[in-house]
Short mmCIF file of C-alpha atoms in Angstrom, two decimals:
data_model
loop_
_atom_site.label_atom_id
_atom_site.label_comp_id
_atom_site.label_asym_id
_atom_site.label_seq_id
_atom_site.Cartn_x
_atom_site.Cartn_y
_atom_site.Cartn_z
CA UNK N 15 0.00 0.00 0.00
CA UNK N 16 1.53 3.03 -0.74
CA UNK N 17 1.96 5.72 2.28
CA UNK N 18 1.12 9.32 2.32
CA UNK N 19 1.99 12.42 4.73
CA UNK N 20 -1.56 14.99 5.12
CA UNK N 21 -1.19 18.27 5.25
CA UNK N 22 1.74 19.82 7.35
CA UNK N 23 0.97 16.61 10.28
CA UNK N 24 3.27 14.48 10.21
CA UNK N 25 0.38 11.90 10.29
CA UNK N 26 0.50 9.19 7.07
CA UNK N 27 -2.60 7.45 6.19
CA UNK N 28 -2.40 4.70 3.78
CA UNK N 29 -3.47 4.58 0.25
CA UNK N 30 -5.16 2.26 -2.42
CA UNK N 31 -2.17 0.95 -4.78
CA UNK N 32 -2.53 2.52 -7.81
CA UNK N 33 -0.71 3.77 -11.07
CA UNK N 34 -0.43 7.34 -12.75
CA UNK N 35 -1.86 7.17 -16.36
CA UNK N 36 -0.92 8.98 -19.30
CA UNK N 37 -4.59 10.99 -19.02
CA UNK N 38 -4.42 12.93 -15.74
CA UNK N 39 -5.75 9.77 -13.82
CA UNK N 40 -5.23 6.50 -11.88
CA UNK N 41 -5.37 3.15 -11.90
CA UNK N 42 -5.96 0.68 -9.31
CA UNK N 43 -5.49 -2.92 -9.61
CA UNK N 44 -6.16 -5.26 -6.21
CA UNK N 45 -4.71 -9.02 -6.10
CA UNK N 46 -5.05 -9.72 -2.73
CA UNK N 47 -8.10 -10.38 -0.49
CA UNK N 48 -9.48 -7.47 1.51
CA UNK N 49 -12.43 -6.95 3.52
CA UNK N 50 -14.78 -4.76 2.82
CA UNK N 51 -14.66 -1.94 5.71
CA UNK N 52 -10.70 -1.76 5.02
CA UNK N 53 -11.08 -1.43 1.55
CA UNK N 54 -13.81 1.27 2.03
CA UNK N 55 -11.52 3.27 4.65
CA UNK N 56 -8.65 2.80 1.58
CA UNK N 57 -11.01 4.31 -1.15
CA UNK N 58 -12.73 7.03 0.91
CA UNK N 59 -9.17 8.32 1.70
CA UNK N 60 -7.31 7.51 -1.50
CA UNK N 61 -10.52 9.71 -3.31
CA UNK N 62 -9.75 12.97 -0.95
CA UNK N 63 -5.72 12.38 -1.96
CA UNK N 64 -6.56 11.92 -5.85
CA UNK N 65 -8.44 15.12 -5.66
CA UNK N 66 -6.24 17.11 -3.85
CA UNK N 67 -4.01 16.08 -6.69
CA UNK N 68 -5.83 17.31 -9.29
CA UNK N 69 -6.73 13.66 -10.60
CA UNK N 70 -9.43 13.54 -13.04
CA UNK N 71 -10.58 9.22 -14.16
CA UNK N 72 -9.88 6.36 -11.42
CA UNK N 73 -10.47 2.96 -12.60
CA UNK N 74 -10.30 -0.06 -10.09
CA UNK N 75 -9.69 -3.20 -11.42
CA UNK N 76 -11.27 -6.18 -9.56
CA UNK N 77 -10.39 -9.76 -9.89
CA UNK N 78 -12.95 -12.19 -9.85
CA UNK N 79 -12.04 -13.51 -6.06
CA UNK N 80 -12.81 -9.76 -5.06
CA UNK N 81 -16.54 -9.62 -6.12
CA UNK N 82 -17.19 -8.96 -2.55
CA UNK N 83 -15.92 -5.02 -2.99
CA UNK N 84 -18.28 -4.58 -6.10
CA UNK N 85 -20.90 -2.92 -4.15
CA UNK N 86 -18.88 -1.28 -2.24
CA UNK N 87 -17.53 0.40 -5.20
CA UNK N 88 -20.50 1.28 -6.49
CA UNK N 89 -21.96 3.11 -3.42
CA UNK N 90 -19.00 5.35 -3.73
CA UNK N 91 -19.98 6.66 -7.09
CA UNK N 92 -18.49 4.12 -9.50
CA UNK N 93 -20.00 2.72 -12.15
CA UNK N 94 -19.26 -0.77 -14.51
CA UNK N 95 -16.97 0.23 -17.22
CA UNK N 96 -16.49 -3.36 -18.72
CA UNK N 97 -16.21 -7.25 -17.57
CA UNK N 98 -13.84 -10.03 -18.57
CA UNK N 99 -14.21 -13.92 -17.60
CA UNK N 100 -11.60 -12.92 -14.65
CA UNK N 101 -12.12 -9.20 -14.04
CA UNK N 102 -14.79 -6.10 -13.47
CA UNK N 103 -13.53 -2.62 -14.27
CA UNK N 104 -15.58 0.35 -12.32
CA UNK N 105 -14.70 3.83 -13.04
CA UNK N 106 -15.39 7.30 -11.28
CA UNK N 107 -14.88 10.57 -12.80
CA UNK N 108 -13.69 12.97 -9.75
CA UNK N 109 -14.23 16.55 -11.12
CA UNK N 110 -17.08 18.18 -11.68
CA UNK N 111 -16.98 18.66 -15.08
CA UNK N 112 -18.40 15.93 -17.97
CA UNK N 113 -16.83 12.73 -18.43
CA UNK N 114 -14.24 12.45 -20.86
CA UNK N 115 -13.29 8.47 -20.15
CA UNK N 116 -13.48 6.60 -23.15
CA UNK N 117 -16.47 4.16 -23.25
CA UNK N 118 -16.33 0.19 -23.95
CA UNK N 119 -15.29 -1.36 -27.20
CA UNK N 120 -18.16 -0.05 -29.30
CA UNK N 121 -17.39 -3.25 -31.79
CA UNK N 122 -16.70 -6.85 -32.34
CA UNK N 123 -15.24 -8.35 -35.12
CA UNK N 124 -16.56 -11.05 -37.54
CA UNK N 125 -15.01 -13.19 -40.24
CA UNK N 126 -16.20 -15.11 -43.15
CA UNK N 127 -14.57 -17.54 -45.15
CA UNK N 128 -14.46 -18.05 -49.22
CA UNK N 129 -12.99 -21.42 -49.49
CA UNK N 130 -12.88 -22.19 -53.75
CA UNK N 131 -11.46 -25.41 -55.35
CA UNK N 132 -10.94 -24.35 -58.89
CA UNK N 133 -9.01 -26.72 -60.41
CA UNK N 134 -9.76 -26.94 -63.78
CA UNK N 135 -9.01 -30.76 -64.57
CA UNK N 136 -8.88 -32.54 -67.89
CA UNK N 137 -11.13 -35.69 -67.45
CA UNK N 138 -10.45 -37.49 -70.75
CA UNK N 139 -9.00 -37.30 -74.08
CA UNK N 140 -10.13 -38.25 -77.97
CA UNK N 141 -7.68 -39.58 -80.14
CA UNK N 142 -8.79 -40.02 -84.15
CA UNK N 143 -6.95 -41.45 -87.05
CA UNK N 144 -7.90 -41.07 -90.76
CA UNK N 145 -5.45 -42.72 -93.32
CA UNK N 146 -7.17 -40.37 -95.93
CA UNK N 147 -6.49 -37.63 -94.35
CA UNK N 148 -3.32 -35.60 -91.63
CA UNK N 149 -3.06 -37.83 -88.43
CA UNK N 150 -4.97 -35.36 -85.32
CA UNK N 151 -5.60 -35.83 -82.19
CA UNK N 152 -8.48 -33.88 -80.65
CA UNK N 153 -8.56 -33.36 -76.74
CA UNK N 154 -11.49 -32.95 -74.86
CA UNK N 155 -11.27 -30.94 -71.55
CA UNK N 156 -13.72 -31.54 -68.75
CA UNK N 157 -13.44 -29.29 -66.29
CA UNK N 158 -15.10 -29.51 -62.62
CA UNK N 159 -17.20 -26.98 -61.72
CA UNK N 160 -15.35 -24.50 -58.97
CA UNK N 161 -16.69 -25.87 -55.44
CA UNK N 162 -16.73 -23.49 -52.55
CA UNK N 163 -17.02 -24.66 -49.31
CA UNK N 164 -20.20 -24.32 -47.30
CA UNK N 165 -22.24 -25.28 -44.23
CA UNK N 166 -25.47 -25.05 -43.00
CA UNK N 167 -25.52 -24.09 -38.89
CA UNK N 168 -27.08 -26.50 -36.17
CA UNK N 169 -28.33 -23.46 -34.22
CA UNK N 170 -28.60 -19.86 -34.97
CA UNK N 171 -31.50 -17.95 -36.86
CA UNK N 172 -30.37 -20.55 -40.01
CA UNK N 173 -31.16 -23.42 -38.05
CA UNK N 174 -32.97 -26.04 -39.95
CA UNK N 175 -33.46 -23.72 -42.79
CA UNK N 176 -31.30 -25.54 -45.46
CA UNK N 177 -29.83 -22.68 -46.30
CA UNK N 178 -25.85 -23.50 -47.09
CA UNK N 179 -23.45 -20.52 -46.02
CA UNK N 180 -19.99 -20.00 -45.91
CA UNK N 181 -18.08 -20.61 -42.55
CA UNK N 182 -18.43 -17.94 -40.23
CA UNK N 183 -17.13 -17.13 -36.53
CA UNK N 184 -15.98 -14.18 -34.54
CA UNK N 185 -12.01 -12.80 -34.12
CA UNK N 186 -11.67 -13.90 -30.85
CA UNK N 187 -9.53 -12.37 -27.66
CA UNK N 188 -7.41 -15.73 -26.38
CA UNK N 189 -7.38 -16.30 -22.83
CA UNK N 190 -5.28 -18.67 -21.89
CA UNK N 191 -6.20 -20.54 -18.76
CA UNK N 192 -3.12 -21.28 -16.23
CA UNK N 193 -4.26 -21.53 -12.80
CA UNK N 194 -7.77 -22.38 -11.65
CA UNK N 195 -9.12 -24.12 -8.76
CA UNK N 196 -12.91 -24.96 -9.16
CA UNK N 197 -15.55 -23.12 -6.77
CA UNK N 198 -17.04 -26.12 -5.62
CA UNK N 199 -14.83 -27.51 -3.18
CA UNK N 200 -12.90 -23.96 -2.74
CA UNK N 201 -14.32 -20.58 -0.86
CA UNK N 202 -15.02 -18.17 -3.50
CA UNK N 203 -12.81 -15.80 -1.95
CA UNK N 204 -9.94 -17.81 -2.09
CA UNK N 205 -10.19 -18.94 -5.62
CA UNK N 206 -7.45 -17.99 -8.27
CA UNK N 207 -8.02 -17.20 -11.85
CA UNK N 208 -4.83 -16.62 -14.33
CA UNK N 209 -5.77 -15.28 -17.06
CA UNK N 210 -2.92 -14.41 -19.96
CA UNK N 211 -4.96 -12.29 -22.70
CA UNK N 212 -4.07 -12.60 -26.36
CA UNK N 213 -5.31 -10.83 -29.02
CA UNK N 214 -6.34 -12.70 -32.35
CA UNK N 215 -5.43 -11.65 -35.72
CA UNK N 216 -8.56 -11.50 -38.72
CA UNK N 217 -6.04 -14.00 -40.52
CA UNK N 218 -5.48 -15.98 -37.72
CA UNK N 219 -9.03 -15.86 -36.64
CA UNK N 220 -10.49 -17.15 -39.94
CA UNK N 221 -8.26 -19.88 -40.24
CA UNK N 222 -9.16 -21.24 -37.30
CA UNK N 223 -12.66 -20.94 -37.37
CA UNK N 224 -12.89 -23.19 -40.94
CA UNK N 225 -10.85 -25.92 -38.94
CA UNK N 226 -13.31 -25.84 -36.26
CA UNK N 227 -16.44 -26.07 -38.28
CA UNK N 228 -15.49 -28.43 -41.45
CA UNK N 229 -11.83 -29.94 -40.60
CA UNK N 230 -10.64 -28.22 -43.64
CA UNK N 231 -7.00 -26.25 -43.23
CA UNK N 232 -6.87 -23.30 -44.88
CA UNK N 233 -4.65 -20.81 -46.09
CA UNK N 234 -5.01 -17.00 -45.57
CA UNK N 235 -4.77 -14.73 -48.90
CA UNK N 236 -6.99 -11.42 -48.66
CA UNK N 237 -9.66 -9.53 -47.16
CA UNK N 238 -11.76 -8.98 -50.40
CA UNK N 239 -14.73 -7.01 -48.53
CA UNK N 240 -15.65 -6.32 -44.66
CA UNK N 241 -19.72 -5.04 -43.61
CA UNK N 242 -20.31 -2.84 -40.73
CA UNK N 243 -23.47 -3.25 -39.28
CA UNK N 244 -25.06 -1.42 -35.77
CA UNK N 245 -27.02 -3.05 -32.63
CA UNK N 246 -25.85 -6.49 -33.55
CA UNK N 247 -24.72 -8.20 -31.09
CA UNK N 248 -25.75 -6.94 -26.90
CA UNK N 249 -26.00 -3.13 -28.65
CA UNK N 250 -22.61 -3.58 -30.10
CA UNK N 251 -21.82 -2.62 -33.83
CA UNK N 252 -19.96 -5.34 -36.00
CA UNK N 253 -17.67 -5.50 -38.56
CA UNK N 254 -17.86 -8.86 -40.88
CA UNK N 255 -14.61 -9.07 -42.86
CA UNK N 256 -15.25 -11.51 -45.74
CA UNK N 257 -12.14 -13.46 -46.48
CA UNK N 258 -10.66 -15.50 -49.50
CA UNK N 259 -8.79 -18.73 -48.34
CA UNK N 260 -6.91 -21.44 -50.13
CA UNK N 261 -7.87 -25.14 -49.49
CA UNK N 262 -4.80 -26.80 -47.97
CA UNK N 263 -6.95 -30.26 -47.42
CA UNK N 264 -10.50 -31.51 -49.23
CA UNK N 265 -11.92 -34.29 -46.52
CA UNK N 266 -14.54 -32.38 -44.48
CA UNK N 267 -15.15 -33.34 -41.02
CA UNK N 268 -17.57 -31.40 -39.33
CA UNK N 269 -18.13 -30.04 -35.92
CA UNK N 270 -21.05 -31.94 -34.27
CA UNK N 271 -21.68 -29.63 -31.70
CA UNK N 272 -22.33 -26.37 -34.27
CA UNK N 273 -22.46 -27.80 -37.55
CA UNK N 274 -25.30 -29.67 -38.76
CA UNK N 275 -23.66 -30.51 -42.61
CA UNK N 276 -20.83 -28.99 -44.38
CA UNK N 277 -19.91 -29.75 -48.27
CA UNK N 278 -18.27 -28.96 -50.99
CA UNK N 279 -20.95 -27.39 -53.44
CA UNK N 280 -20.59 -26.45 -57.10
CA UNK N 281 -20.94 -22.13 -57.06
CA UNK N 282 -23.57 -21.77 -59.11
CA UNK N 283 -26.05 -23.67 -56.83
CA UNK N 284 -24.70 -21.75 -53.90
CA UNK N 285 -25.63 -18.49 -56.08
CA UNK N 286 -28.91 -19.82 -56.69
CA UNK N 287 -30.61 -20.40 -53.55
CA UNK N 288 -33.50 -17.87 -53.18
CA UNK N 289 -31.66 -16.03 -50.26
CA UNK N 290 -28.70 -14.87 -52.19
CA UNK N 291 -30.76 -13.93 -55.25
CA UNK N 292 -31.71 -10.47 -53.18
CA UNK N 293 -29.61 -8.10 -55.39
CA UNK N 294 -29.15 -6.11 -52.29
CA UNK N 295 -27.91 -9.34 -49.45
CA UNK N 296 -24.81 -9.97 -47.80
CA UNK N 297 -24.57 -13.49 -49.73
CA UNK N 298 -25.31 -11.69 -53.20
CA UNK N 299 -22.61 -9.85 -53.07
CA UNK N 300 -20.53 -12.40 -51.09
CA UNK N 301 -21.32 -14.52 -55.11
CA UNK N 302 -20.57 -11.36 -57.01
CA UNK N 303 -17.41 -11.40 -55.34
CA UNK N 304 -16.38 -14.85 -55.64
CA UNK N 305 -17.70 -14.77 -59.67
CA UNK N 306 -15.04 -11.45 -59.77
CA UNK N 307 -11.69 -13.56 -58.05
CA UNK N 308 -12.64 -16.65 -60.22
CA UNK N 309 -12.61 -14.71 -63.16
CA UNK N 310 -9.43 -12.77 -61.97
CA UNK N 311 -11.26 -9.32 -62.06
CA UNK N 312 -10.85 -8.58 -58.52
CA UNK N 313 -7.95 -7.67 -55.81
CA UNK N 314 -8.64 -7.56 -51.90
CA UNK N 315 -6.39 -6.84 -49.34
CA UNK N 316 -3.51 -8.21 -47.92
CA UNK N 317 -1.77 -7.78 -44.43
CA UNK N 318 1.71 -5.94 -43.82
CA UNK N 319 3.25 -5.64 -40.54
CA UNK N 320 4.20 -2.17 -39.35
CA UNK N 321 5.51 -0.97 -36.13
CA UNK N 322 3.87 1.80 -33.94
CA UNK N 323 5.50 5.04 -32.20
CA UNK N 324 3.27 3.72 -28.94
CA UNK N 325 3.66 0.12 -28.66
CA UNK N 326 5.68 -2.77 -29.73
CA UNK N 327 3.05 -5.49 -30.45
CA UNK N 328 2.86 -6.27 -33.86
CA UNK N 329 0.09 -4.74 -35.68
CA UNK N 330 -0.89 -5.11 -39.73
CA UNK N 331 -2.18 -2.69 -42.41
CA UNK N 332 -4.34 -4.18 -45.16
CA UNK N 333 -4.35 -2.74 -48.27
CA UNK N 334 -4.48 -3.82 -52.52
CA UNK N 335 -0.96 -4.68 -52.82
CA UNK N 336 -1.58 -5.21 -56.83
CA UNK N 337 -2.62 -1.71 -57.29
CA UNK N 338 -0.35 -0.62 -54.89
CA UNK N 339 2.60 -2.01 -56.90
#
């Protein structure tokens, strides 16, 4: 806890531990267990430091194993800013002037996968001979239609529609379990959580999620579109970035628990199903883009790392590198 002297006394009162941010405020982040009337003395008195200072936002970040301060919190004038699986942030803006913390994440992020095999195979060949006439040879090219991969959803508002779609999912944030000792048999206030937070890539995210539904490994190659879309999803906007993959493997194998069928299914009978024929759906012009890529006509985007002034994480711009070039 970290110590302070008030006034001209020579009195020092202890303090909430907390960090200066880069915005005039502070942040406090608690690990170990407290009870309530200490932590209430800690905040009332930390709150009357922060303002002498001049502070302005003070977030407290509470691990799951301190739910019991939540309403403490609260009663002090704080207010939910966001949850995680092992976390609730509050917030409290100390002057009297309006807010300026940022709100939530206003957005989630959605892919979509256009998995195409378009090999163009010969199937058999003519060979004619006429002693009359030249020697020739005439071959005959059959080519397979070009099969995109599709699925049709075992719940969902698709559910037992029929309708085929291409693999979808969300970009997720990774959280990476490492310590946890089940509340049954442990007192909730004793119980640790580790939680090591990753973020999740569009590339990476897409890949993964046509694994998990059909088995099939995929290659990234481009964003060729991405839909924005409002009160989607809990009041959250969404952005759907549709994605063109390369097959890497053929043999579908579908997830049971999500999936209800998954093939691969000539493009042209994927066009025609009466929900994509809506000049003015998602799907129609999820077709009109595929039709465009098949027929070469069309260049989407492709990552590039580039570094940042404020952090080191790796980050990517997408943009038409064809054009570009």
């Amino acid at each position: 806890m970290e110590q302070v002297t008030i006034g001209n006394c020579d009195e020092r009162v202890q303090l909430l531990p907390a960090i200066c941010d880069e915005y005039g405020g502070v942040v406090v982040e608690l690990k170990e267990h407290m009870e309530s009337d200490v932590f209430l003395t800690l905040l009332k008195t930390s709150m009357s430091q922060w303002t002498l200072q001049g502070k302005k936002g003070v977030w407290i970040k509470l691990p799951i194993h301190l739910a019991n301060l939540v309403e403490t919190t609260v009663k002090e004038g704080f207010w939910y800013h966001h949850a995680e699986p092992d976390y609730l942030m509050l917030v409290n803006w100390i002057p009297k002037t309006t807010s300026t913390l940022p709100l939530n994440a206003s957005h989630r992020v959605g892919v979509g996968a256009i998995v195409l095999n378009d090999k163009q195979e010969i199937r058999s060949t003519e060979v004619a001979y006429d002693h009359h006439m030249e020697t020739y040879q005439t071959v005959i090219f059959h080519s397979t239609p070009v099969l995109m991969l599709v699925v049709q959803e075992k719940s969902g508002i698709l559910r037992g529609t029929g309708i085929w779609k291409i693999p979808t999912g969300i970009v997720e944030v990774v959280w990476l379990l490492e310590v946890v000792h089940y509340f049954a048999n442990i007192p909730f206030s004793k119980t640790l959580i580790e939680f090591n937070l990753q973020g999740e890539d569009i590339s990476a995210g897409v890949i993964r999620e046509v694994v998990e539904e059909t088995g099939i490994d995929t290659e990234f190659v481009e964003v060729l579109a991405f839909r924005q879309s409002h009160k989607a999803f809990f009041g959250k906007s969404d952005l759907f970035f549709v994605c063109m993959m390369r097959p890497l493997s053929f043999d579908i194998q579908i997830q049971e628990l999500e999936i209800e069928a998954a093939q691969w299914m000539p493009l042209e009978e994927v066009a025609a199903q009466p929900f994509a024929q809506k000049t003015d759906s998602l799907m129609n012009r999820i077709m009109k883009l595929c039709k465009a890529k098949v027929e070469k006509d069309y260049s989407g985007f492709t990552p590039h790392p580039v570094t940042s002034y404020f952090s080191e994480s790796p980050s990517y711009i997408y943009f038409n590198n064809t054009d570009f070039n």
